[in-house]
Amino acid sequence: GGRSAWEEFLENLLTDRSSICQRWSARTRQEMRIALEKEARRLEQAREQLVHDTHTQTHTHAALPSDSSSRGAVKSCDFAWNHEEFTILFPSLEVHLCVNGLFLREALEALSRDEVTVDQIFARVPEVWQFVVTLYRTMLESSALTTQDQVVLLNMMTLVFTHRLASMEARASSIFPFYGIPHLVQMLRTHTTAARRDAVLALLKALLSNKANALEFLRCGGERVLVHMAAMVHVDRQGNSSQAAMTSNLLEAGTPEPNASDEYRYWYLAESDKQEGGRGEEDGKAMLLSEISLALNNQKLTLQSSFRTKGASEWIPFHNIPQLLWTVGSDSKGGKKKEEVSVVCLQMLQDMCALFPAMDGEGRPKLPSPLIRRSLLAEECLCHVVQLLLAGYPRVVDEAMALLAEILQCVDSICQRRLYKTGFFFFSIAYAGSNFQTIAAILKKTHLRQDFYRANSDVHNPSSPSNSVLRDLLPESLICFLTNHDAHAFAAMLLGDCDTPEAIWHHNMRQHLIGSLSAHNVEFALRLREDFLARYEYVPLLTPIDYPELEGELWCQPYFLRNLVNTEVFPAWHIEQPFGILRAVIDLWNREHQKQMSRTSATTCMSAEQALQTLGLSTDADALEIRKAYRKLAVKFHPDKNPDGRTEFERVQQAYQVVSQQAQQDAGGSDEMGRTLGLLMKTQAILYERCGAELAMYRYPCYSLLCALLEQQMAAGNDSMTCTCAQVLALTAAADPGNAQELVLTNGLAIVVDVLHRCLATVQPRTARDNLHLRTCAFACQAAAAAAAEQIGRDEICQMENAEDSRRSLLRAAVSAMAVHQSPALTTAALYVCIAAAQHPVLLGKLIEAGAVWSILRAVLRFETGAAVPQGGGGDMPPRQRETVAAAAAPLYLS
């Protein structure tokens, strides 16, 4: 009861169909009918001719007897149809690209609409690899293929490799390498349509997942093509892209528009190719890309026209210049944006780097480095990867920096040490985007490894800011921050606002940095818009970038002292390498002292009035008049012009130095010097207060300077500075016995005792605990206690006690200090003096004569004191009952 096959065939023949494997309609039926009718007429004509020939042969042999052979001749008029060679051509289907019964364009469109799956597409393909070969041969051998057809073939090959081969890895390894890699690279070099370019890139991205294909690609120079194609994004910045606007505006601040100035015309058209009415004829030589594009559209130029770049002498045909062919000479219809193309090319290069890692499985570097990494580190490729920092697109910058970080994993090489010549450090620091993490990682890896010229460097400290290529771009504090912290922390600091002991950095400082570097690089940035393969010629900064916000800040590697000593905001800031900081502070202190000594010596030889008379000026002369007078006299008496004027020339110089120093003091220079010394002293106090155990192994070298400064500030009535100096004395002497001995040897103990007597004279019973004089007393008494703990200190105290001047008696001062009950720290320090002095027979008797017994007894009745030398001057000590008092009183009572 079912239908026959013939009935089903007739039904299908009359039904229209449109699928990836069937295209059947009324038009194809009409074409089939015409072909069949034509074949039927041809058969009928052949049959008639056969019958005629048969009858003719029969009449010819009519006289012969009738037999079986003659009867067979009549039957020979029948014939059989040679259907094996019959073929119907369907002209309506010739516009459809069909390979192995699969309509390629329709299949890809159906896949994009999710009407079919990949498995359904290849269900009718018996042999996948044979299908790939057929696709590729069709593209090579069919001269009538349009660009759209080539794109379809390439896309279908990509579909095979990306989806079909994912589940056939074992078989794929036996099929590779794909023999058409060189041809695909050449198609990429010479493309004139964006659609075909994108299709080739997609196919190569799939093919290069195999090492054999990747090596063949590298041997053809494919990595250079990808790098150059990624650089093509620079041309896009000529448009109105909002994504590139931020960086673009910064680079162009204060510069003329490229189209408004002949300075940025880089393309020169050969004289024989110039046409009338073109801009090139008006100025005789140069053209812009936009003008070349307009001339091509107006058919005033062809792909055979010859050009050269600015500064070059060789004329090159248009079709051999990628900068022109890929931009104005290419049809961008249906293709990706240049930004997307750049990202794809950079990702392909990263994939190849991952395919050939720089390290083996055990973390050892491969030697020689993989070919892809050596090629990308070569100047021809490296410069273009770095220059993508100027493109202005965050995605492009991210991919370019990820690629750069990957290729810099190679062992140290000349190319890596000369990274600065590509302009990387200028471009990266001037980058205005917020995606800075990868850039920061590269900066951290490379900024101390560059072979740039440096007039002064620190050979003993490789991580010194003076050895960094960034030293003319960033403040020293930021360079130290980059060295001491990870890349993420540096990026966060650079992009934000920071005011800590380690870094002072604000948004306006970054804008100043970007503006300064953009002005330095602006001409090259504009040239890239016309010639995206231009190479940066390294030009160092003539003068370092100055940051007015840091004027007046005192920085000792790696801290800003103003913030470090601000214990209210930063009460417990962790200090790394305290000895290095102490050494830097002491060096700065010595330099300031030398400056002060030189100024003092100059002023002692000549007064300000004498200096003005020497310069021929009145007392009301301003700074401009002083400079003019000095220059006039300096030129007059300079030894090169006046051999006999050396003495007068030196006198003029001395006079100018005295007048300049006086002007600086009038403008607050002395206050600035006092502020500097105050920060230096407070820093030393914090270092010994927080890191005394680490610094105990080093001898403090500046007791002479410190004691002299203490006397000077005490005489000047600077109570705050006096207290700080006394605190440094106490903390350094208590840190190590060697420091206490050094204090005695530099006659510091006598100065400490004198300060103690002076401050005690001002202390009253109601004096507040935080009074500076009271705190100074406590610190001075602590320093004396540390000195008295040493034999050399006790011997010195004996000599001082035998003196007639009561102001030199430490024991009397200590006894008086125990009466100041509002300062437990002072009382405890005085008790420690008594404990140490009681170990000396002579001093024990002096203590008894001074009334120490009764003072200690009063302390027993009044105070609970601490048992350690106090660190904070006026604060309470941790109580340990009356152990300290008992220790001081025991030898006195036993005596």
C-alpha positions in Angstrom: 0.0 0.0 0.0 3.0 2.4 0.1 4.1 4.7 -2.6 6.7 3.6 -5.1 10.1 5.2 -5.3 9.0 6.7 -8.6 6.1 8.5 -7.0 8.3 9.9 -4.3 10.8 11.1 -6.9 8.1 12.9 -8.8 6.9 14.6 -5.7 10.4 15.8 -4.8 10.9 16.9 -8.3 7.9 19.2 -8.1 8.7 20.6 -4.6 10.9 23.7 -4.2 13.8 23.2 -1.8 16.5 25.6 -0.4 19.0 24.1 2.0 22.8 23.9 2.4 22.9 20.8 0.1 19.9 21.4 -2.2 18.8 24.3 -4.3 15.6 23.4 -6.4 13.0 25.8 -7.8 10.8 26.5 -10.8 13.8 27.9 -12.6 16.0 24.8 -12.1 13.0 22.7 -13.2 12.7 24.8 -16.3 16.5 24.4 -17.0 16.1 20.6 -16.5 13.1 20.5 -18.9 15.0 22.4 -21.5 18.0 20.1 -21.2 15.9 17.0 -21.3 13.9 18.2 -24.3 17.1 19.1 -26.1 18.6 15.6 -25.3 15.3 14.0 -26.5 15.5 15.9 -29.8 19.1 14.9 -30.3 18.2 11.2 -29.6 15.3 11.4 -32.1 17.6 12.8 -34.8 20.1 10.1 -34.1 17.4 7.4 -34.2 16.1 8.7 -37.6 19.6 8.7 -39.0 20.2 5.2 -37.8 16.9 4.0 -39.4 17.9 5.7 -42.7 21.3 4.1 -42.7 19.8 0.8 -42.0 17.3 0.9 -44.9 20.0 2.0 -47.3 22.1 -0.9 -46.4 19.0 -3.3 -46.9 18.3 -2.1 -50.5 22.0 -2.5 -51.4 21.8 -6.2 -50.5 18.3 -6.9 -51.9 19.6 -9.4 -54.6 21.1 -11.6 -51.9 19.1 -14.6 -50.6 17.0 -13.9 -47.6 18.6 -15.4 -44.4 18.7 -14.7 -40.7 21.4 -12.0 -41.0 19.2 -9.8 -43.1 16.4 -10.2 -40.7 18.8 -9.1 -37.9 19.7 -5.9 -39.8 16.2 -4.7 -39.4 16.3 -5.2 -35.7 19.6 -3.2 -35.6 17.5 0.0 -35.9 16.9 -0.3 -32.1 19.5 1.5 -29.9 20.5 2.1 -26.2 20.8 5.7 -24.6 24.3 6.5 -23.4 23.0 8.0 -20.2 26.4 7.8 -18.3 27.7 10.8 -20.2 24.5 12.8 -20.0 24.9 15.9 -17.7 22.4 18.7 -17.1 24.0 22.1 -16.5 22.0 24.5 -14.3 23.1 28.1 -15.1 21.1 29.5 -12.2 23.2 27.5 -9.7 26.5 28.7 -11.1 26.3 31.8 -9.0 26.3 29.6 -5.9 29.7 28.4 -4.7 29.4 24.7 -4.3 32.1 22.2 -3.3 31.4 18.5 -2.9 27.7 19.1 -3.0 27.8 21.7 -0.2 26.7 25.3 -0.9 29.3 27.2 1.0 27.8 30.7 1.3 24.4 29.4 2.2 25.9 27.0 4.8 27.8 29.8 6.5 24.8 32.1 6.5 22.6 29.4 8.0 25.2 28.7 10.6 25.3 32.4 11.6 21.5 32.4 11.9 21.7 29.2 14.1 19.6 27.3 11.6 22.1 24.5 11.4 25.0 23.2 13.4 28.5 22.5 12.4 27.9 18.8 12.6 25.0 19.1 10.2 27.1 21.0 7.8 29.8 18.4 7.6 27.4 15.4 7.8 27.5 15.1 4.0 31.3 15.6 3.8 32.7 12.0 3.7 36.4 13.1 4.1 37.1 16.3 6.0 40.7 16.7 4.9 40.0 16.0 1.3 37.3 18.7 1.6 39.9 21.1 2.9 42.2 20.4 0.0 39.4 20.8 -2.4 38.5 24.2 -0.9 42.0 25.4 -1.1 42.5 24.1 -4.7 39.3 25.8 -5.7 40.6 29.1 -4.4 43.9 28.7 -6.3 42.7 27.3 -9.6 39.5 29.2 -10.2 40.4 32.4 -12.0 36.8 33.6 -12.2 36.4 33.7 -8.4 35.4 37.1 -7.0 36.7 38.5 -3.8 33.5 37.5 -2.0 34.0 33.9 -3.2 37.5 33.8 -1.9 36.3 35.1 1.5 33.7 32.4 1.6 36.3 29.7 0.8 38.6 31.0 3.5 35.8 31.2 6.0 34.8 27.6 5.3 38.4 26.5 5.7 38.5 28.3 9.0 35.3 26.7 10.1 36.9 23.3 9.4 40.0 23.9 11.4 38.4 25.7 14.4 35.4 23.4 14.9 35.9 20.1 13.1 39.5 19.5 14.1 38.9 20.2 17.7 37.7 16.7 18.2 40.4 15.2 15.8 43.7 16.2 17.5 45.4 12.9 16.9 44.4 12.9 13.2 45.3 16.6 12.8 48.8 16.0 13.9 49.3 13.6 11.1 47.9 15.9 8.5 49.9 19.0 9.3 51.8 21.0 8.1 49.4 22.8 5.9 51.2 23.5 2.6 49.6 26.8 1.8 51.0 28.9 4.7 53.4 31.0 2.4 50.6 31.7 0.0 48.3 32.9 2.8 51.1 35.2 4.1 51.5 36.7 0.6 47.7 37.2 0.4 47.9 39.1 3.7 50.8 41.3 2.4 49.0 42.2 -0.8 45.4 42.4 0.3 43.3 45.2 -1.1 40.0 44.4 0.7 39.4 44.4 4.4 37.0 41.4 4.1 39.7 39.1 2.5 42.3 40.4 5.0 40.0 39.4 8.0 39.3 36.0 6.4 43.0 35.2 6.0 43.7 36.3 9.5 41.0 34.1 10.9 42.3 31.1 8.9 45.9 31.7 10.0 44.8 32.0 13.6 43.4 28.5 13.4 46.3 27.1 11.5 49.0 28.6 13.8 47.9 26.5 16.7 50.2 23.8 15.3 54.0 24.2 15.8 54.8 23.1 12.2 52.5 25.7 10.7 53.8 28.3 13.1 57.4 27.6 12.2 56.6 27.8 8.5 54.8 31.1 9.2 57.9 32.5 10.9 60.2 31.4 8.1 58.0 33.4 5.7 58.3 36.5 7.8 54.7 36.3 8.9 55.3 37.8 12.4 56.5 41.0 10.8 53.4 41.2 8.7 51.3 40.8 11.8 53.3 43.5 13.7 53.0 45.9 10.8 49.3 45.2 10.5 48.8 45.8 14.2 50.5 49.2 13.8 48.0 50.2 11.2 45.7 51.3 14.1 47.7 54.6 14.3 46.0 55.8 11.1 42.6 55.4 12.8 43.5 58.2 15.2 42.9 60.7 12.3 39.2 60.1 12.7 36.8 61.1 15.5 37.2 58.0 17.6 36.0 58.8 21.1 38.1 56.0 22.6 41.3 57.5 21.4 40.4 61.0 22.2 41.9 61.1 25.7 45.4 60.3 24.7 45.1 62.0 21.4 44.1 65.3 23.0 47.0 65.2 25.4 49.5 64.5 22.6 48.2 67.4 20.5 47.9 70.0 23.2 49.3 73.2 21.9 50.2 71.8 18.4 48.8 72.8 15.0 46.4 70.5 13.2 48.2 68.1 10.8 46.1 69.2 7.8 46.9 72.9 8.6 50.6 72.6 8.3 53.0 71.3 5.7 55.3 70.1 8.4 53.4 66.9 8.8 53.3 65.9 5.1 55.4 62.8 4.7 54.3 61.3 1.3 56.0 62.6 -1.9 54.4 61.8 -5.3 56.8 61.2 -8.2 56.6 64.1 -10.7 55.5 62.0 -13.6 52.5 60.8 -11.6 51.2 64.2 -10.5 47.9 65.4 -12.0 46.6 68.9 -12.4 44.5 70.2 -9.6 46.1 68.1 -6.9 47.4 69.5 -3.7 50.8 67.8 -4.5 51.2 70.2 -7.5 50.5 73.3 -5.4 53.4 72.7 -3.0 55.4 70.7 -5.5 56.1 67.6 -3.4 54.2 66.4 -0.3 50.8 64.9 0.2 48.7 63.8 3.1 47.0 60.4 3.3 43.7 62.0 3.0 44.8 63.8 -0.2 46.1 60.5 -1.6 42.8 58.8 -0.9 40.9 61.6 -2.6 43.2 61.4 -5.7 42.6 57.6 -5.9 38.9 58.0 -5.7 39.0 60.6 -8.4 41.2 58.3 -10.5 44.1 60.8 -10.6 46.4 58.2 -9.1 46.7 54.4 -9.6 48.3 51.6 -7.7 51.3 51.9 -10.0 52.0 55.5 -9.0 55.4 55.9 -7.2 55.9 57.5 -3.8 58.6 58.0 -1.3 58.6 59.1 2.4 60.0 62.3 3.7 63.7 62.1 3.9 63.9 59.0 1.6 65.4 59.0 -1.9 64.0 55.7 -3.4 60.7 55.8 -5.3 58.5 52.8 -4.7 55.2 51.8 -6.5 52.1 52.4 -4.5 51.2 48.7 -4.4 54.5 47.9 -2.7 54.0 50.4 0.2 51.9 48.8 3.0 51.3 52.2 4.6 49.4 53.2 1.5 48.1 49.9 0.2 46.5 48.8 3.5 45.0 52.2 4.3 43.9 54.4 1.4 44.4 51.7 -1.2 42.2 49.1 0.5 38.4 48.7 0.4 37.3 48.7 4.0 33.7 47.8 3.2 32.6 44.7 5.2 35.8 44.5 7.2 36.7 45.0 10.9 37.9 48.2 12.3 41.6 48.8 12.5 41.4 48.6 16.3 39.9 45.1 16.1 42.5 44.0 13.5 45.3 45.2 15.7 44.0 43.3 18.7 43.6 40.1 16.6 47.2 40.4 15.3 48.6 40.9 18.7 46.7 38.0 20.1 48.0 35.7 17.4 51.6 36.8 18.2 50.9 36.0 21.9 49.5 32.6 21.0 52.7 31.8 19.1 54.9 32.9 22.0 52.9 30.6 24.2 53.4 27.8 21.7 57.2 28.4 22.0 57.9 29.2 25.7 61.1 30.9 26.8 61.5 28.4 29.7 61.5 24.6 29.8 59.4 22.5 32.2 61.9 23.0 35.0 62.1 26.7 34.7 65.4 26.9 32.8 65.8 29.4 30.0 66.0 27.9 26.5 69.1 28.8 24.5 69.0 30.1 21.9 65.7 31.7 22.5 62.7 30.6 20.4 62.6 32.1 16.9 59.3 34.0 17.5 60.8 35.7 20.6 64.1 36.6 18.8 62.1 38.0 15.9 59.9 40.2 18.0 62.9 41.5 20.1 64.6 42.6 16.9 64.4 46.4 16.3 62.2 46.0 13.2 59.3 44.5 15.3 60.0 45.7 18.8 59.8 49.4 18.0 56.3 49.0 16.5 55.0 47.0 19.4 56.2 49.7 21.8 54.8 52.5 19.6 51.3 51.0 20.0 51.3 52.9 23.4 50.6 56.0 21.3 47.6 54.4 19.6 45.2 55.6 22.3 43.0 52.5 22.4 43.0 50.7 25.8 42.4 47.2 24.2 45.3 47.7 21.8 47.6 48.9 24.6 46.7 46.0 26.8 47.4 43.4 24.1 50.6 45.2 23.0 52.0 45.4 26.6 51.0 41.8 27.3 53.0 40.8 24.2 56.0 42.9 25.3 55.9 41.4 28.8 55.9 38.0 27.2 58.9 38.5 24.9 60.9 40.1 27.7 60.9 36.8 29.5 63.9 35.8 27.4 67.3 35.9 29.0 68.9 39.3 29.2 69.9 40.5 25.8 71.2 43.6 24.0 67.8 44.3 22.7 66.3 44.2 26.2 69.0 46.5 27.6 68.4 49.0 24.8 64.6 49.1 25.3 64.9 52.7 26.1 65.9 53.5 22.5 62.4 52.5 21.3 60.9 55.3 23.4 59.1 52.8 25.7 59.8 54.8 28.9 58.7 58.0 27.4 55.5 56.5 25.9 54.6 54.4 28.9 55.0 57.1 31.5 53.0 59.5 29.3 50.2 57.0 28.8 47.0 58.6 30.1 44.9 55.5 30.4 44.0 53.7 33.6 45.0 50.2 32.4 48.5 50.6 33.7 49.2 47.3 35.5 51.1 45.5 32.7 53.1 48.7 31.9 54.1 48.9 35.6 55.3 45.3 35.6 57.5 46.0 32.5 58.8 49.2 34.1 59.7 47.3 37.3 61.5 44.6 35.3 63.5 46.9 33.0 64.1 50.4 34.4 67.3 49.5 36.2 68.7 47.3 33.4 69.1 49.9 30.6 72.5 50.8 29.1 71.7 54.5 28.8 74.3 57.2 29.3 74.5 58.4 32.9 76.9 61.1 34.0 76.6 60.1 37.7 75.6 56.7 38.9 75.8 54.7 42.1 78.0 51.7 41.4 77.7 50.5 44.9 73.9 50.4 45.0 72.4 48.9 41.8 68.9 49.8 42.9 69.7 53.5 43.4 67.4 55.9 41.6 70.4 57.4 39.9 70.8 54.1 38.0 67.2 54.2 36.7 66.3 55.3 33.2 63.3 57.0 34.8 65.4 59.4 36.8 64.8 62.4 34.6 61.1 61.6 34.3 59.9 60.7 37.8 60.8 62.0 41.3 63.3 59.8 43.1 60.7 58.8 45.6 58.5 57.2 42.9 61.5 55.3 41.5 62.2 54.0 45.0 58.6 53.1 45.3 58.7 51.1 42.0 61.8 49.3 43.2 60.5 48.4 46.7 56.9 47.5 45.8 55.1 45.3 43.3 53.8 46.5 40.0 50.2 46.6 41.2 51.0 48.9 44.1 53.0 51.2 41.8 50.2 51.4 39.3 47.6 52.2 41.9 49.9 54.9 43.4 50.6 56.5 40.0 47.0 56.6 39.0 45.7 58.1 42.2 46.6 60.6 44.9 49.2 59.7 47.5 50.7 61.6 50.4 52.6 59.1 52.6 56.2 58.9 53.9 57.1 56.9 50.8 55.5 58.9 48.0 53.9 62.3 47.4 52.0 62.2 44.1 48.8 63.9 43.0 46.7 64.1 39.9 48.0 67.5 38.8 51.6 66.1 39.0 50.7 63.3 36.6 49.0 65.8 34.2 52.2 67.8 34.4 54.3 64.7 33.6 52.0 63.7 30.7 52.1 67.2 29.3 55.9 67.5 29.4 56.5 64.1 27.7 53.7 64.7 25.2 55.4 67.9 24.1 58.6 65.9 23.8 57.0 63.3 21.6 54.3 65.3 19.8 56.0 65.4 16.3 56.5 61.7 16.2 53.0 61.0 17.3 51.6 63.1 14.5 53.9 61.4 12.0 52.5 58.0 12.9 49.1 59.1 11.7 50.6 59.5 8.2 53.2 56.7 8.3 52.3 54.0 10.8 55.6 52.2 10.1 57.7 55.1 11.1 60.4 54.3 13.7 61.1 56.5 16.7 64.5 58.1 16.9 65.6 58.3 20.5 66.1 61.9 21.8 66.9 62.2 25.5 65.3 64.9 27.7 67.6 67.9 27.8 66.4 68.8 31.3 64.8 66.6 34.0 61.1 67.2 34.6 60.6 69.4 37.6 57.7 69.1 40.1 56.9 72.3 42.0 54.8 70.4 44.4 57.9 68.8 45.9 59.8 72.0 46.5 60.6 72.3 50.2 60.1 68.6 50.8 63.1 66.8 52.4 63.5 63.3 50.9 66.0 60.7 52.2 65.8 57.5 50.4 63.2 56.1 50.6 61.1 58.5 52.8 59.8 62.0 52.9 60.8 63.1 56.3 57.9 65.5 56.8 55.5 62.6 56.6 57.7 60.1 58.4 58.0 62.3 61.5 54.2 63.1 61.5 53.3 60.5 64.1 49.7 61.8 64.4 48.9 60.7 60.8 51.5 57.9 60.5 51.9 56.7 64.1 53.5 53.3 63.3 54.8 53.4 59.7 57.0 50.4 59.1 60.6 51.4 58.4 62.6 49.2 56.0 66.4 49.2 56.2 66.8 51.7 59.1 70.5 51.9 58.8 70.4 53.0 55.2 68.0 55.7 56.1 70.1 56.8 59.1 73.2 57.0 56.9 71.3 59.1 54.3 70.0 61.4 57.0 73.5 61.9 58.5 75.0 62.5 55.0 72.4 65.2 54.4 73.0 66.7 57.8 76.8 66.9 57.0 76.1 68.6 53.7 73.8 71.1 55.3 76.5 71.8 58.0 79.2 72.3 55.3 76.9 74.8 53.5 76.3 76.7 56.8 80.1 76.7 57.5 80.9 78.0 54.1 78.3 80.8 54.4 79.6 81.7 57.8 83.2 81.9 56.6 82.1 84.1 53.8 80.2 86.5 56.0 83.0 86.6 58.6 85.4 87.8 56.0 83.0 90.4 54.5 80.0 92.1 56.0 76.8 92.8 54.0 77.6 96.5 53.9 81.1 95.8 52.6 79.7 93.5 49.9 77.3 96.1 48.6 80.1 98.6 48.5 82.3 96.2 46.5 79.5 95.7 44.0 78.9 99.5 43.9 75.3 99.2 45.2 73.2 101.0 47.8 71.4 99.2 50.6 68.0 99.4 48.9 69.2 97.6 45.7 66.8 94.9 44.4 67.7 91.4 43.1 67.8 92.5 39.4 70.2 95.4 40.2 72.5 93.0 42.2 72.7 90.5 39.3 73.4 93.2 36.8 76.2 94.8 38.9 77.7 91.4 39.6 77.8 90.4 35.9 79.3 93.7 34.9 82.1 93.4 37.4 82.6 89.7 36.7 83.1 90.3 33.0 85.4 93.3 33.7 87.7 91.4 36.1 87.4 87.8 34.7 91.0 86.3 34.4 90.4 85.3 30.8 90.0 88.9 29.8 91.9 90.6 32.5 94.9 88.5 33.7 95.6 91.1 36.5 92.1 91.1 37.8 92.0 87.7 39.5 92.1 89.1 43.1 89.4 91.6 42.3 87.3 88.9 40.5 87.4 86.6 43.6 86.4 89.6 45.8 83.4 90.3 43.5 82.4 86.7 43.7 82.6 86.7 47.5 80.6 89.9 47.7 77.9 88.4 45.5 77.8 85.3 47.7 77.4 87.4 50.9 74.6 89.5 49.3 72.8 86.5 48.0 73.0 84.8 51.4 71.6 87.9 53.1 68.7 88.0 50.6 68.0 84.3 51.2 67.9 84.9 55.0 65.6 87.9 54.5 63.3 85.7 52.4 63.1 83.1 55.1 66.2 81.0 54.3 67.2 80.7 57.9 63.7 79.4 58.8 64.1 76.8 56.0 67.4 75.7 57.3 65.9 75.4 60.8 63.0 73.3 59.4 65.5 71.0 57.7 67.5 70.5 60.8 64.4 69.8 62.8 63.2 67.1 60.3 66.7 65.5 60.4 66.7 65.4 64.2 63.1 64.1 64.5 63.9 61.4 61.9 66.9 60.2 63.9 64.8 60.1 67.0 62.1 58.0 65.3 64.7 55.6 63.8 66.2 54.9 67.2 62.9 54.8 69.0 61.4 52.2 66.6 64.5 50.4 65.3 67.0 50.8 68.2 67.8 47.0 68.3 68.7 47.0 64.6 70.8 50.1 64.9 72.6 49.0 68.0 75.3 47.2 66.0 76.4 50.5 64.4 78.3 53.3 66.2 76.6 56.7 66.1 79.1 59.0 64.4 77.8 62.5 65.0 78.0 63.3 68.7 80.2 66.3 68.1 77.7 67.8 65.6 74.8 66.8 67.8 76.2 68.3 71.0 77.2 71.5 69.2 73.7 71.8 67.8 72.2 71.2 71.2 74.2 74.0 72.7 73.4 76.3 69.8 69.6 75.7 70.0 69.6 76.0 73.8 71.3 79.3 73.6 68.9 80.5 70.9 65.9 79.6 73.1 64.6 77.0 70.6 62.9 74.7 73.1 61.4 72.3 70.6 64.7 71.7 68.8 66.6 71.5 72.1 64.2 68.8 73.3 64.6 66.8 70.0 68.4 67.0 70.2 68.3 65.8 73.8 66.0 62.9 72.7 68.4 61.8 70.0 71.2 61.9 72.6 69.2 59.7 75.0 68.1 57.2 72.4 71.4 56.7 70.7 73.4 56.4 74.0 70.9 53.9 75.4 71.0 51.8 72.2 74.5 50.6 72.6 77.3 50.9 75.2 79.7 51.9 72.5 77.5 55.0 71.8 77.5 55.9 75.5 81.3 55.7 75.5 81.6 57.8 72.3 79.3 60.4 74.0 81.8 60.7 76.9 84.8 60.9 74.6 83.4 63.8 72.6 82.8 65.8 75.8 79.1 65.3 75.3 78.4 64.4 79.0 79.4 67.8 80.2 77.0 69.4 77.7 74.2 67.1 78.8 74.7 68.0 82.4 74.7 71.7 81.6 71.4 71.3 79.7 70.0 69.3 82.6 70.8 72.1 85.1 69.4 74.8 82.8 66.2 73.1 82.2 65.7 72.0 85.8 66.0 75.7 86.9 62.9 76.5 84.9 60.8 73.5 86.2 58.2 74.3 88.9 56.2 71.9 91.0 53.1 72.7 88.8 54.9 72.4 85.5 52.8 70.2 83.1 54.1 66.8 82.2 54.3 67.7 78.4 56.3 70.9 79.0 59.3 71.0 76.7 61.8 71.9 79.4 60.5 69.0 81.6 60.8 66.6 78.6 64.3 67.9 77.8 65.3 67.2 81.5 64.0 63.6 81.1 65.9 63.0 77.9 69.1 64.6 79.2 68.9 62.5 82.4 68.4 59.4 80.3 71.5 60.2 78.3 73.5 60.8 81.5 72.3 57.5 82.9 73.5 55.6 79.8 76.9 57.3 80.1 77.1 56.6 83.9 76.5 52.9 83.2 80.0 52.7 81.6 83.3 52.9 83.5 84.6 55.7 81.4 81.4 57.7 82.1 81.8 57.2 85.9 85.4 58.4 85.7 84.2 61.5 83.8 81.5 62.1 86.4 84.2 61.9 89.2 86.1 64.7 87.6 83.0 66.8 87.1 81.9 66.2 90.8 85.3 67.4 92.0 85.0 70.7 90.1 84.1 73.8 92.0 81.3 74.7 89.6 78.1 73.2 91.0 76.5 73.4 87.6 78.8 70.6 86.5 77.5 68.1 89.1 75.4 65.4 87.6 74.6 63.9 91.0 73.1 67.1 92.4 71.0 67.4 89.3 69.8 63.8 89.6 68.9 64.4 93.3 67.0 67.5 92.3 65.3 65.6 89.4 63.8 63.0 91.8 61.9 65.9 93.4 59.9 66.5 90.2 57.2 64.1 91.0 55.0 65.0 87.9 57.4 63.3 85.6 57.9 59.6 86.4 60.2 59.3 83.4 62.5 61.9 84.8 62.5 60.4 88.3 63.2 56.9 86.8 66.2 58.3 84.8 67.5 60.0 87.9 67.3 56.8 89.8 69.3 55.0 87.1 72.0 57.7 87.4 72.1 56.9 91.1 72.3 53.1 90.5 75.2 53.6 88.1 77.1 56.1 90.3 76.7 53.9 93.4 79.0 51.4 91.8 81.9 53.8 92.1 83.3 54.3 95.7 83.9 58.0 95.3 80.6 58.7 93.7 78.8 56.7 96.4 80.0 59.2 99.0 79.1 62.1 96.7 75.6 60.8 96.5 75.2 60.6 100.2 76.6 64.2 100.5 74.1 65.4 98.0 71.2 64.0 100.0 70.3 61.2 97.7 69.1 59.0 100.6 66.3 61.2 101.5 65.3 61.9 97.9 65.2 58.1 97.2 63.1 57.6 100.4 60.6 60.2 99.2 60.5 58.4 95.8 59.7 55.2 97.6 56.8 56.9 99.4 55.5 58.8 96.3 56.1 57.0 93.1 55.8 53.7 91.3 58.5 53.9 88.7 59.5 51.9 85.7 62.6 49.7 85.5 63.9 50.5 82.1 65.3 53.6 80.5 62.3 55.5 79.2 61.9 56.1 75.5 59.2 58.8 75.5 60.4 61.5 77.8 57.3 62.6 79.7 55.2 59.4 79.7 54.6 56.9 82.5 56.7 53.7 82.6 55.3 50.2 83.0 55.2 49.8 86.8 57.3 47.2 88.5 56.5 48.1 92.1 59.5 49.7 93.7 62.3 47.6 92.3 64.2 50.5 90.7 64.0 52.6 93.9 65.2 49.7 96.0 68.1 49.1 93.6 69.1 52.7 94.0 68.7 52.9 97.7 70.4 49.6 98.7 74.0 50.7 98.3 73.3 54.0 100.0 71.8 52.4 103.1 74.4 49.6 103.2 77.2 52.2 103.2 
